[in-house]
Short mmCIF file of C-alpha atoms in Angstrom, two decimals:
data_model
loop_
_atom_site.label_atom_id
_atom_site.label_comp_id
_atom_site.label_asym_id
_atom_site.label_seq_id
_atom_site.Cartn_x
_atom_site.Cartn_y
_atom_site.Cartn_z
CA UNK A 14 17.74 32.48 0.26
CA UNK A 15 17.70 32.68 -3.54
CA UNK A 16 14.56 34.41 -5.61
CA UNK A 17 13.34 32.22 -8.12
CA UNK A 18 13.77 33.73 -11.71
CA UNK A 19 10.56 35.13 -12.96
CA UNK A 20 10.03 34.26 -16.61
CA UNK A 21 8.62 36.58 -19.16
CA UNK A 22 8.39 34.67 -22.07
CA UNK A 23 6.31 36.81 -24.49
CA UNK A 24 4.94 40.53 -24.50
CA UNK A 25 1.77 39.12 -22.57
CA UNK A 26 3.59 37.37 -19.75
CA UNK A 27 6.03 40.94 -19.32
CA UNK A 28 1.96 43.18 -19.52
CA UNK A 29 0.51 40.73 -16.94
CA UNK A 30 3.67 40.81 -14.57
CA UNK A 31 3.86 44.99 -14.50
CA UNK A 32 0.42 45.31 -14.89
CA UNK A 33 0.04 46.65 -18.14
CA UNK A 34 -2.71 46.03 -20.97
CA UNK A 35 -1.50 43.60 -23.93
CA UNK A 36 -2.49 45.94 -26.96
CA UNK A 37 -0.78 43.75 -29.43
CA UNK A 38 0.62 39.71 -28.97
CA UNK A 39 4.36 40.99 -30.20
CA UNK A 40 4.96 44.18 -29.55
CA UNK A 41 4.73 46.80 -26.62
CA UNK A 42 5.55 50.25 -25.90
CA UNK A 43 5.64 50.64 -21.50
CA UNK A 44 6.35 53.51 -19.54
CA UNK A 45 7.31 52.19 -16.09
CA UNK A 46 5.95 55.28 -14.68
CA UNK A 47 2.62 54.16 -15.68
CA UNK A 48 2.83 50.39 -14.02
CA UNK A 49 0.31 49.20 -11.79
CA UNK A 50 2.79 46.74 -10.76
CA UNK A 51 6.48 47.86 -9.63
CA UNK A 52 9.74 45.23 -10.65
CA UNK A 53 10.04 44.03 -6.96
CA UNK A 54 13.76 42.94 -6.15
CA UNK A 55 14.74 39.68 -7.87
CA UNK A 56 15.49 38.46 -11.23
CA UNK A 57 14.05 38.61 -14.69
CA UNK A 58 14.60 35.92 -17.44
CA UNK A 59 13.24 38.36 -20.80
CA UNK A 60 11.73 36.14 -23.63
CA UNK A 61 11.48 39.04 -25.73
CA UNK A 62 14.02 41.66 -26.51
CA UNK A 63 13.92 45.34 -24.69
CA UNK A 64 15.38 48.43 -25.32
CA UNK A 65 14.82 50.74 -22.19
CA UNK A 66 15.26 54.58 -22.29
CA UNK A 67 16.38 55.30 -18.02
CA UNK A 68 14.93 58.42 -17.35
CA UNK A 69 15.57 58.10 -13.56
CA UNK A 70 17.57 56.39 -10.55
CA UNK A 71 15.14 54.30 -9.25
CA UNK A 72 16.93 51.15 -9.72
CA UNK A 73 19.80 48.91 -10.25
CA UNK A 74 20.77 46.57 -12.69
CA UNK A 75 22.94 43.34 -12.52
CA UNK A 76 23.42 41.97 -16.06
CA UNK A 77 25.15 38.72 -16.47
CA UNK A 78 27.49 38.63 -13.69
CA UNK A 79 28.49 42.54 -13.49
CA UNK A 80 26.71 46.07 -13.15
CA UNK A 81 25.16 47.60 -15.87
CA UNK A 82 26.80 50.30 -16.76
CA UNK A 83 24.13 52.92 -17.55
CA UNK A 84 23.43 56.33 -15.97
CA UNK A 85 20.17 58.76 -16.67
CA UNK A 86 18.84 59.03 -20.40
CA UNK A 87 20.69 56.27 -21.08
CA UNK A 88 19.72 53.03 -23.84
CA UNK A 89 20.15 49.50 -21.57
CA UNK A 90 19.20 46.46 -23.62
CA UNK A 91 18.31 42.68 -23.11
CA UNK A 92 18.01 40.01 -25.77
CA UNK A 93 15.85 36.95 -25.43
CA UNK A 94 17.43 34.34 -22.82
CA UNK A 95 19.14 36.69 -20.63
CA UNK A 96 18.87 37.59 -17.09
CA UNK A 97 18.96 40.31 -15.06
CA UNK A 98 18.76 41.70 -11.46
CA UNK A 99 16.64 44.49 -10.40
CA UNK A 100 17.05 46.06 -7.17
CA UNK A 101 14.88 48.81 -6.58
CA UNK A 102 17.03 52.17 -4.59
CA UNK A 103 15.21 52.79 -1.49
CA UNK A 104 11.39 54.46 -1.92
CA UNK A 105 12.35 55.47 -5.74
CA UNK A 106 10.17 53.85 -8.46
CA UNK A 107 11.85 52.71 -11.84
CA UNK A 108 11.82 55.40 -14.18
CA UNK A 109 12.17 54.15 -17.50
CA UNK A 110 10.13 53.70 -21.22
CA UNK A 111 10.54 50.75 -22.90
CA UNK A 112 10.35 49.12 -26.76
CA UNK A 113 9.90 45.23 -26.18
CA UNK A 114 9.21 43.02 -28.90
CA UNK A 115 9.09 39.19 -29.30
CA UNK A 116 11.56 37.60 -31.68
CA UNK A 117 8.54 36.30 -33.90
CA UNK A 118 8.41 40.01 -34.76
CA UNK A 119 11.66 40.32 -36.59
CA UNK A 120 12.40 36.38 -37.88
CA UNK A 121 12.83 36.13 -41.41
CA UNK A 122 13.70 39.45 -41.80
CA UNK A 123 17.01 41.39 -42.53
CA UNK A 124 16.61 42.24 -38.99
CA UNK A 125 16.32 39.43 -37.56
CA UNK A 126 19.13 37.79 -39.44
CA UNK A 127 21.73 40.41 -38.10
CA UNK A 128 19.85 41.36 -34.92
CA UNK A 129 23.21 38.88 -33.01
CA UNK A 130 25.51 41.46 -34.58
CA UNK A 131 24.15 44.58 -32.27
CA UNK A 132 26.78 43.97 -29.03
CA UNK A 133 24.48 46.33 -27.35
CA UNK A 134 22.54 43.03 -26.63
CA UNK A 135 25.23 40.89 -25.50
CA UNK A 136 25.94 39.79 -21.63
CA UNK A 137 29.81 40.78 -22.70
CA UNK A 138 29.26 44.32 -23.13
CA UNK A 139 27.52 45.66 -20.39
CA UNK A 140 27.46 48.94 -21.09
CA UNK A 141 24.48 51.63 -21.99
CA UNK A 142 24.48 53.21 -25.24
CA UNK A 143 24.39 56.84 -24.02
CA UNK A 144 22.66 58.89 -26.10
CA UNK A 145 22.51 62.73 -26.64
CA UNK A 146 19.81 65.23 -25.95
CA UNK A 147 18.80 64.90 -29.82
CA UNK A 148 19.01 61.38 -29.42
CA UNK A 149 16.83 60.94 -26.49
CA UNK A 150 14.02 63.17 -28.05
CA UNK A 151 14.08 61.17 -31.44
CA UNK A 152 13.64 57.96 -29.17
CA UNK A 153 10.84 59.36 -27.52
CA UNK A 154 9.30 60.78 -30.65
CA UNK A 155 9.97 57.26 -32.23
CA UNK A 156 8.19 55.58 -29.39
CA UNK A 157 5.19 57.46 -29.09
CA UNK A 158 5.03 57.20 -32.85
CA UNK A 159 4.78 53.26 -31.99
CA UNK A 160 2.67 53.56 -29.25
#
């Protein structure tokens, strides 16, 4: 039998659902490590766009129709509207630190006027941007900056 899509319509409805504490109505900064609430198998409709850094193997992702293509250290990204299927690998717990932020965050902005552009968001290219070593640390510095 088929899950039911979870929705996570907003930065509060993705905190409640892992468990974290909504520090601000548009924006978050997560480290999955750090949830008091694991992504069970299923699917995930994401209101708000996310930007994950994979830092482990503890799951899988189905994006659209096909695999995401991603591997360790690795950038995987989902836009408002789209869906995707998490399967946890056996006894591992998702690894990852994520940027999410709610569309109200960038509208109006030279952002959010070319944010459609990025093809790292689209279902069509389902593909990690895989960064390098430098990469990954400015991310992380970046992030914590945010957080």
């Amino acid at each position: 039998m088929e899950k039911e899509i979870v929705q996570l319509n907003s930065i509060a409805d993705y905190c409640k659902y892992c468990g974290f504490e909504l520090l601000h109505p548009l924006v978050a900064v997560v480290n999955m490590a750090e949830a008091s609430r694991n992504y069970p198998d299923g699917k995930l409709n994401f209101g708000v766009y996310a930007l994950w850094l994979k830092q482990g193997v503890g799951c899988s992702i189905k994006y659209g129709r096909r695999n995401y293509d991603y591997q360790e250290g690795t950038v995987v990204s989902f836009a408002p509207g789209q869906v995707v299927r998490v399967e946890p690998n056996d006894g591992v717990s998702a690894s990852a630190i994520g940027l999410l932020f709610h569309p109200d965050l960038i509208h109006g902005t030279s952002l959010g006027r070319k944010i459609e552009r990025y093809s790292f968001f689209s279902y069509n290219d389902a593909e990690a941007l895989h960064l390098s070593e430098r990469e990954r640390t400015q991310y992380l510095s970046i992030i914590e900056n945010i957080r």
